[in-house]
PDB file of C-alpha atoms in Angstrom:
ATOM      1  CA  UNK A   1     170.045  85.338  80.895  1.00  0.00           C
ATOM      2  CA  UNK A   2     168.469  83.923  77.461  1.00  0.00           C
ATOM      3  CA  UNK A   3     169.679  80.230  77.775  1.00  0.00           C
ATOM      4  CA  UNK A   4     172.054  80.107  74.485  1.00  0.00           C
ATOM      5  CA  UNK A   5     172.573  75.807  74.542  1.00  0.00           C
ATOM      6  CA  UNK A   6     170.038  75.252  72.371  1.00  0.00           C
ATOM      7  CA  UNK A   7     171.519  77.713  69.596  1.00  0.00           C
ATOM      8  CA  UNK A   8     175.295  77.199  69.962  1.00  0.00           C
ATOM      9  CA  UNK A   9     175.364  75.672  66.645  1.00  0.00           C
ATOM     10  CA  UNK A  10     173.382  78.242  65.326  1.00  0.00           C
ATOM     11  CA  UNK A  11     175.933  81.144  63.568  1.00  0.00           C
ATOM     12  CA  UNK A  12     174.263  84.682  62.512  1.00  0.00           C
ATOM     13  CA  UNK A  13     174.005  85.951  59.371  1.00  0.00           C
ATOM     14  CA  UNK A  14     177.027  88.975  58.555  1.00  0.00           C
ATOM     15  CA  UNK A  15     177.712  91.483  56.810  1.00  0.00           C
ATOM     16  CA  UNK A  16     180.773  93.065  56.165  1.00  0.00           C
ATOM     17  CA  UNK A  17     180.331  97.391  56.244  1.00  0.00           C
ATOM     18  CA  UNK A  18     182.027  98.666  52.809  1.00  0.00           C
ATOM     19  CA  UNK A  19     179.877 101.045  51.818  1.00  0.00           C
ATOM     20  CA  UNK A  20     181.800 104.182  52.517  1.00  0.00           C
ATOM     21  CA  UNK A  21     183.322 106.937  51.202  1.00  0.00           C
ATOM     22  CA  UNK A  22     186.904 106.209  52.083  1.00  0.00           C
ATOM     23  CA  UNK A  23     187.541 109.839  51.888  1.00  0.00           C
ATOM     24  CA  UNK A  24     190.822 109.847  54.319  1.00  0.00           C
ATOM     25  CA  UNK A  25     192.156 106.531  52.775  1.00  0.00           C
ATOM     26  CA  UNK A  26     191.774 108.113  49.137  1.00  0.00           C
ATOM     27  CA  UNK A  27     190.753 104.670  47.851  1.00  0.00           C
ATOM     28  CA  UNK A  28     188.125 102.429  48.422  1.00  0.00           C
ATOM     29  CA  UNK A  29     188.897 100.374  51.719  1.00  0.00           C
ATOM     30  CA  UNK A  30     187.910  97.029  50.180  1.00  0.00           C
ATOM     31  CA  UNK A  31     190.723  97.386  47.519  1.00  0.00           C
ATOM     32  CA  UNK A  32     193.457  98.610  49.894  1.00  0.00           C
ATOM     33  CA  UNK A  33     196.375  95.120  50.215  1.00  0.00           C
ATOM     34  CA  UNK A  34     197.763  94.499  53.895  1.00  0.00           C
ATOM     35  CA  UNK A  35     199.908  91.458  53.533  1.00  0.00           C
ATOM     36  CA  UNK A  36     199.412  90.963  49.840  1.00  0.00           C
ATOM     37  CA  UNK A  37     195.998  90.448  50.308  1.00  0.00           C
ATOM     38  CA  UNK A  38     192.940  92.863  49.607  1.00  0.00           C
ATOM     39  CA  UNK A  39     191.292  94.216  52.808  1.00  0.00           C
ATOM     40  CA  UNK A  40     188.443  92.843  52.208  1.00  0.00           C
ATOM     41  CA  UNK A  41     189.604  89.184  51.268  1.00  0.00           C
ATOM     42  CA  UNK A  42     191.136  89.293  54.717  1.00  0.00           C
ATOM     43  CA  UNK A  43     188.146  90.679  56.605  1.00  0.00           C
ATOM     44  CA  UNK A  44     186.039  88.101  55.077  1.00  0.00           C
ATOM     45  CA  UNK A  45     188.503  85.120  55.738  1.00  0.00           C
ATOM     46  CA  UNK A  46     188.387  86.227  59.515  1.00  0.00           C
ATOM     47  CA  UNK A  47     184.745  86.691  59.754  1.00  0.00           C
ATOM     48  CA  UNK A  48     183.798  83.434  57.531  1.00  0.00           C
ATOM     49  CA  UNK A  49     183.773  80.465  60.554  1.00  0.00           C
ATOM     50  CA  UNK A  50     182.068  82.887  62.549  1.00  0.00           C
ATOM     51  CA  UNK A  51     178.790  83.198  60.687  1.00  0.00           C
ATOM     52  CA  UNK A  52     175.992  81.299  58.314  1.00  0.00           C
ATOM     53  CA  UNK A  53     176.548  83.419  55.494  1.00  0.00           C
ATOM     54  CA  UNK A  54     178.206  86.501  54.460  1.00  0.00           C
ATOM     55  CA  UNK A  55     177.316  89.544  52.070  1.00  0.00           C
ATOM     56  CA  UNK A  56     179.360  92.387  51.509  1.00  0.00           C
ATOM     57  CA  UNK A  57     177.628  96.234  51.649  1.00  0.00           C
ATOM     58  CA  UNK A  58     178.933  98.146  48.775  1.00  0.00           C
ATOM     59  CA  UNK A  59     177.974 100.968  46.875  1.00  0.00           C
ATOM     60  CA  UNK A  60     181.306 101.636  44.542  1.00  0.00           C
ATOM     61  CA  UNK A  61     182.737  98.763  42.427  1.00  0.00           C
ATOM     62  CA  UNK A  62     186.137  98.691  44.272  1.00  0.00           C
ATOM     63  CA  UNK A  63     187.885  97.302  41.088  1.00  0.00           C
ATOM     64  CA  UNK A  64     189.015  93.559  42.818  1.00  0.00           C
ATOM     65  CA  UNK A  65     187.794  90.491  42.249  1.00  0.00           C
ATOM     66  CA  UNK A  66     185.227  89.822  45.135  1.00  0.00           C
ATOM     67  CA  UNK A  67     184.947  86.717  47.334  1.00  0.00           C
ATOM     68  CA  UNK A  68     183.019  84.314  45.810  1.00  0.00           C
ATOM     69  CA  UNK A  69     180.013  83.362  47.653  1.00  0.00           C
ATOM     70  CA  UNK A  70     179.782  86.533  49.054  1.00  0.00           C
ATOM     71  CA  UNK A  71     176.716  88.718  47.015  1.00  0.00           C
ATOM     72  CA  UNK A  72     177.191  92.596  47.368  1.00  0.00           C
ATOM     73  CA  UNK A  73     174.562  94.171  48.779  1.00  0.00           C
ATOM     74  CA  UNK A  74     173.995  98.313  48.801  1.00  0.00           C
ATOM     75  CA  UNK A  75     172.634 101.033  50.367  1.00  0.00           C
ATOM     76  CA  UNK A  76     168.626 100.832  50.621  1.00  0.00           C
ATOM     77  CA  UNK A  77     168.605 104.301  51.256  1.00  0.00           C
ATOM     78  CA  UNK A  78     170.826 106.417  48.403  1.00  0.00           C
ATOM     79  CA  UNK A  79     173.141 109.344  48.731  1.00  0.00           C
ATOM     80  CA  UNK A  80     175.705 107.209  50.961  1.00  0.00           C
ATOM     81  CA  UNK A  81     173.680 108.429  54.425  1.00  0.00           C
ATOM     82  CA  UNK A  82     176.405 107.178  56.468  1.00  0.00           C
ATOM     83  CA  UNK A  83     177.024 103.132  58.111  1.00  0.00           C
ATOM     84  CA  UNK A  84     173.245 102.854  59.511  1.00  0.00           C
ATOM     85  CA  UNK A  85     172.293 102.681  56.104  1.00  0.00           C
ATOM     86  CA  UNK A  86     175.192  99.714  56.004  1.00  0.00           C
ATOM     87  CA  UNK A  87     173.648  98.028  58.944  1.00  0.00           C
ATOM     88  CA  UNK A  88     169.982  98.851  57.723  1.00  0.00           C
ATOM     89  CA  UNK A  89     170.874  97.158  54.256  1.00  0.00           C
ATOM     90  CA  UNK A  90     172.374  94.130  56.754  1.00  0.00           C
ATOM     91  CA  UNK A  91     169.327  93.975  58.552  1.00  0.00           C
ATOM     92  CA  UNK A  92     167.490  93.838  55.280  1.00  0.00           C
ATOM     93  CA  UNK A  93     169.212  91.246  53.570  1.00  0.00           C
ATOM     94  CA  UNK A  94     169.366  89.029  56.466  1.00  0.00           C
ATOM     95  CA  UNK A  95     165.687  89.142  56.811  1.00  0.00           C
ATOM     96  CA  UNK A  96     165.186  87.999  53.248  1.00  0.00           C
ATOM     97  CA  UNK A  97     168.217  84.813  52.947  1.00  0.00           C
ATOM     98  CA  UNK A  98     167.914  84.070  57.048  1.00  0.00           C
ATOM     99  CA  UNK A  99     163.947  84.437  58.028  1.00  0.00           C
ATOM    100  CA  UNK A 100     164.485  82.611  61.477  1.00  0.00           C
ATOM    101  CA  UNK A 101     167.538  84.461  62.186  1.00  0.00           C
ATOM    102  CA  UNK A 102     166.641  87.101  64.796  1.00  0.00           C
ATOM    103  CA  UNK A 103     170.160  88.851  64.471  1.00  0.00           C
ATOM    104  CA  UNK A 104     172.594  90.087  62.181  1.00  0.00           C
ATOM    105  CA  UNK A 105     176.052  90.241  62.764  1.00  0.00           C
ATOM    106  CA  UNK A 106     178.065  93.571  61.295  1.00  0.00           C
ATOM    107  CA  UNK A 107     181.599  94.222  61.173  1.00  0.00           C
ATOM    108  CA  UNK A 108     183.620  97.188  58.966  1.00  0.00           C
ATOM    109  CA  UNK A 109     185.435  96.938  56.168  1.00  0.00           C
ATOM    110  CA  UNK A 110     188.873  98.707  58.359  1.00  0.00           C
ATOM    111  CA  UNK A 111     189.774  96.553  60.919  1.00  0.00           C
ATOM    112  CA  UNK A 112     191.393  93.591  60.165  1.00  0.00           C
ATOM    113  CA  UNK A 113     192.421  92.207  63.242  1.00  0.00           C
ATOM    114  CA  UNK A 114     189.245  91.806  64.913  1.00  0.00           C
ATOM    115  CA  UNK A 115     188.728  89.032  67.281  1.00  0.00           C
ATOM    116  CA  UNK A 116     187.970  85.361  65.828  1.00  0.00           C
ATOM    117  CA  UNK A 117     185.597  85.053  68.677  1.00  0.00           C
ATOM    118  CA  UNK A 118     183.335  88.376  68.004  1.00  0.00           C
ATOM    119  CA  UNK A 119     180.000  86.168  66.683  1.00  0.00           C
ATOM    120  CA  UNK A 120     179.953  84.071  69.450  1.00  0.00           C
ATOM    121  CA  UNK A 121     180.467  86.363  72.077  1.00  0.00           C
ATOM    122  CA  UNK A 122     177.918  89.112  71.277  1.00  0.00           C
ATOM    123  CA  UNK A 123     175.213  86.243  70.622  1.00  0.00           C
ATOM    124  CA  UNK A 124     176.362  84.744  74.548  1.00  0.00           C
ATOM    125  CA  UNK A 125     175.893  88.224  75.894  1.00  0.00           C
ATOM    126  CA  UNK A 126     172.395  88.404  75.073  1.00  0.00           C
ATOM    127  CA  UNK A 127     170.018  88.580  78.180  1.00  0.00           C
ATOM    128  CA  UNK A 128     166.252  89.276  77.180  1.00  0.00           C
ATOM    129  CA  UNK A 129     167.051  88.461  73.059  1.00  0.00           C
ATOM    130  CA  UNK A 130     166.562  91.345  71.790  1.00  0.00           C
ATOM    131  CA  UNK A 131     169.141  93.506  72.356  1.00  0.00           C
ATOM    132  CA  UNK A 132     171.770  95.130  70.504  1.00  0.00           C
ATOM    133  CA  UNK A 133     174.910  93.293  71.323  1.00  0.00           C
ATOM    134  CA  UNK A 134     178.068  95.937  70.729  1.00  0.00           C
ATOM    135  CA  UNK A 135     181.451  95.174  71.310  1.00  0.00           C
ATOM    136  CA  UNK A 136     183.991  97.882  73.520  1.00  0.00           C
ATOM    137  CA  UNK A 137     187.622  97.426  74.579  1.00  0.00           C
ATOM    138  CA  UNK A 138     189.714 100.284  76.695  1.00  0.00           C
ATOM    139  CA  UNK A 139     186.338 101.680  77.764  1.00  0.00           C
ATOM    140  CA  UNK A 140     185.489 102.634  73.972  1.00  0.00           C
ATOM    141  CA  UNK A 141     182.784 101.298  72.174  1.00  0.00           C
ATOM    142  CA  UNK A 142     183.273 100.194  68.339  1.00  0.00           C
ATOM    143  CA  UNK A 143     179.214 100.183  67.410  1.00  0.00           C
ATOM    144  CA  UNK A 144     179.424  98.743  63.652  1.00  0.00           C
ATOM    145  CA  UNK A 145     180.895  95.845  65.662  1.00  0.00           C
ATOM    146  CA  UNK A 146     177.539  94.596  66.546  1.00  0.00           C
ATOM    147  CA  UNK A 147     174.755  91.878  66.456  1.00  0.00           C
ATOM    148  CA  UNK A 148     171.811  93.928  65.633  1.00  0.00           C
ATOM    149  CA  UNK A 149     168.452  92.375  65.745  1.00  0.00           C
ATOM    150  CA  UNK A 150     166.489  92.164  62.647  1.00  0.00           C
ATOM    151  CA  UNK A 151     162.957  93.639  64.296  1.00  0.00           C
ATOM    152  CA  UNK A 152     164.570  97.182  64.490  1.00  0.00           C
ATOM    153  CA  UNK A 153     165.220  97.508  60.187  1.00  0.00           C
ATOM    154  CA  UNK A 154     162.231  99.881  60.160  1.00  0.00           C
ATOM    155  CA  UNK A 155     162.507 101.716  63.084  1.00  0.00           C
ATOM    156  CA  UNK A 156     166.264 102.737  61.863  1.00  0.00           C
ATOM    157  CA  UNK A 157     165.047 103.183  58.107  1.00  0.00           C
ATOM    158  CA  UNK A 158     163.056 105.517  59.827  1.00  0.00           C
ATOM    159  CA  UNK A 159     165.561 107.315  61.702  1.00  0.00           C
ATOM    160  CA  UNK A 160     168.268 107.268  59.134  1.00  0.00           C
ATOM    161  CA  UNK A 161     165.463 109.312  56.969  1.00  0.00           C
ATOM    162  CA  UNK A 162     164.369 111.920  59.492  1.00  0.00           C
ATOM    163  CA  UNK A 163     167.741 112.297  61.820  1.00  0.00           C
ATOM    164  CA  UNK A 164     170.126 115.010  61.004  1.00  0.00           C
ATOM    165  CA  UNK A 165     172.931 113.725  62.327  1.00  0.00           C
ATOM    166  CA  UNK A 166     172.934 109.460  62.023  1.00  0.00           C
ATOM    167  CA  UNK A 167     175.010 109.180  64.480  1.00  0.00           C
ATOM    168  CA  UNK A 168     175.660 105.139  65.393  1.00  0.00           C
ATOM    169  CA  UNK A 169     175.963 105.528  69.297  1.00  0.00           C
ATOM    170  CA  UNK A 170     172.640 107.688  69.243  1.00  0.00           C
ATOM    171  CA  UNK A 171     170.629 105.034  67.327  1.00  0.00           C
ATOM    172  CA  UNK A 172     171.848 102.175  69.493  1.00  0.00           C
ATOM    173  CA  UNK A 173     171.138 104.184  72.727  1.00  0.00           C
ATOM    174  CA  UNK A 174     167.734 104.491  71.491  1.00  0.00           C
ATOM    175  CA  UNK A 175     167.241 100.495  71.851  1.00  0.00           C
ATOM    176  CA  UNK A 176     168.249  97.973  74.792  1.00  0.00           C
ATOM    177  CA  UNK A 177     171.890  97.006  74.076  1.00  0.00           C
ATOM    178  CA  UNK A 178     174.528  94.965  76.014  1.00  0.00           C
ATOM    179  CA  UNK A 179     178.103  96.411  75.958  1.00  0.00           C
ATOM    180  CA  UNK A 180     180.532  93.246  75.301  1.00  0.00           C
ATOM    181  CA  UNK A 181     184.285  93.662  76.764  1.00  0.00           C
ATOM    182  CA  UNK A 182     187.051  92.475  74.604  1.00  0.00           C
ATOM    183  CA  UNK A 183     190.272  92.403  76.193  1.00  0.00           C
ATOM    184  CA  UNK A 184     193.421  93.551  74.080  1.00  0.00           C
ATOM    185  CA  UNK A 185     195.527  90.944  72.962  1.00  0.00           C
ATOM    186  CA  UNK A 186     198.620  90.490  74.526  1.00  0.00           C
ATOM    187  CA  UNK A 187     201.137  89.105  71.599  1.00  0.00           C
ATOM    188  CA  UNK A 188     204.712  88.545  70.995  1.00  0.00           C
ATOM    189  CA  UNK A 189     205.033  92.071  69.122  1.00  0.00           C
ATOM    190  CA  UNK A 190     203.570  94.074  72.630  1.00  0.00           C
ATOM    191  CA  UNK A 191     199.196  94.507  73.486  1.00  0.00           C
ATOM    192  CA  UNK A 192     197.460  95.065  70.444  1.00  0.00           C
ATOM    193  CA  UNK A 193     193.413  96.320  70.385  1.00  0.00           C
ATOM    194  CA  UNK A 194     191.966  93.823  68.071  1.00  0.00           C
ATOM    195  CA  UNK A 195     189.776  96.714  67.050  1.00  0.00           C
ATOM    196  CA  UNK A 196     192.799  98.848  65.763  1.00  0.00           C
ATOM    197  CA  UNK A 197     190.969 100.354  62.076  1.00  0.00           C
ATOM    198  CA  UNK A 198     192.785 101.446  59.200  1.00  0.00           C
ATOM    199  CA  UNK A 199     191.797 104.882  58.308  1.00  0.00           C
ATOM    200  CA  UNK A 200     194.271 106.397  56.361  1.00  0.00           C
ATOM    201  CA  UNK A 201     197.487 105.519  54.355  1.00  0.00           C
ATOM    202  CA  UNK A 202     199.438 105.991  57.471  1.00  0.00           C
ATOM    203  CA  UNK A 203     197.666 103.755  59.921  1.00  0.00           C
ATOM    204  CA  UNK A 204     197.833 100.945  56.756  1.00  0.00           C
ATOM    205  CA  UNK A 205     201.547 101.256  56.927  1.00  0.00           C
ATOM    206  CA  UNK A 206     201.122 100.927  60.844  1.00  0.00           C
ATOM    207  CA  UNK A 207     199.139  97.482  60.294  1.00  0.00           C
ATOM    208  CA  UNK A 208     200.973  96.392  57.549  1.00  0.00           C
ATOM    209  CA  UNK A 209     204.088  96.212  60.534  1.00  0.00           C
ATOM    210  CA  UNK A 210     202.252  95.275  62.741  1.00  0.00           C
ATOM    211  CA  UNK A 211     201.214  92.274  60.716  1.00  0.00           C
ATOM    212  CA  UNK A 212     204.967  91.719  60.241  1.00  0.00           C
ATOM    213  CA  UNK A 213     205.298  91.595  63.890  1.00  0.00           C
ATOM    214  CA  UNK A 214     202.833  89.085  64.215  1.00  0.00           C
ATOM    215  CA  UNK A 215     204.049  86.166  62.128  1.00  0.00           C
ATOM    216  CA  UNK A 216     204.677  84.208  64.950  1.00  0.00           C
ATOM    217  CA  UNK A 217     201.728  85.244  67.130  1.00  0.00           C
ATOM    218  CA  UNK A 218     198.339  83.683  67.876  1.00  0.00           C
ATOM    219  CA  UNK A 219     195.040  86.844  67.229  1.00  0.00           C
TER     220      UNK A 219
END
């Protein structure tokens, strides 16, 4: 295993995935409020003590007032291909404010519980260096959480271009990757996956109680 000691200090770059469609929410994600806060105000809040710097992939304005210190960044690739052209635009950026960063951290715009430890756990899990580092809990994998590393931006501009389909998991089977276990959160409100997304109106009012729930609990 790569020995990490030397770089514990060291956070990734990030980039907070806001670049889609929001076609089942109706509205961009970004904009949505869970606990009188925007969604992406929270998302950036949790991510911030995890990384070096953050930017935020968008290709819509989303009509809120954005967090300072946090430039947008879009697509690279236009016609809204789908989140590799999120994570390609992360890779991107991150290669032009972090040159001696050799990863990337990514994390979407719908899941606003994820864990606090996410950075620091994907860079620990890396063996040879190079790998993609992807988070999973209950046996699933969530792939846009990730640590990608930078040296892949033009073998997935590449791919993004010429593949029909874009699919995530494909891309990242296509590379070395390490799958990193998160284990679902056991609160005062019941188990909660820390990776539960907000999709739709409905599963907003779900985390919207479920935030209620967890006023007195530790995530």
């Amino acid at each position: 295993m790569v020995d990490n000691a030397a770089d514990s200090d060291r956070r990734p770059p990030a980039v907070v995935l806001a670049g889609g469609r929001s076609s089942r929410m109706g509205s961009p994600k970004a904009a949505v409020m869970l606990g009188g806060q925007t969604m992406l105000a929270r998302v950036v809040a949790r991510l911030s003590p995890q990384a070096a710097s953050i930017a935020v992939n968008l290709n819509i304005d989303p009509g809120i007032a954005l967090p300072s210190g946090a430039p947008v960044i879009a697509d690279t690739i236009p016609g809204l291909p789908g989140p590799l052209a999120g994570v390609l635009a992360a890779l991107r950026h991150a290669r032009k404010v972090a040159p001696e960063a050799s990863h990337v951290v990514t994390v979407p715009i719908d899941a606003p519980f994820f864990p606090t430890t996410l950075a620091a756990r994907l860079q620990g899990a890396l063996i040879v260096g190079d790998e993609i580092a992807v988070a999973w809990s209950l046996g699933e994998m969530h792939p846009l959480f990730a640590l990608w590393p930078l040296a892949i931006a033009d073998d997935l501009d590449s791919w993004i271009r010429t593949d029909e389909k874009r699919r995530v998991r494909a891309f990242i089977a296509r590379h070395s990757s390490v799958a990193v276990d998160f284990p679902i959160v056991a609160t005062k409100a019941g188990p909660l996956d820390p990776f539960f997304n907000v999709n739709t109106p409905q599963q907003l009012e779900e985390a919207e109680e479920w935030l209620n729930r967890l006023e007195d609990s530790v995530i």
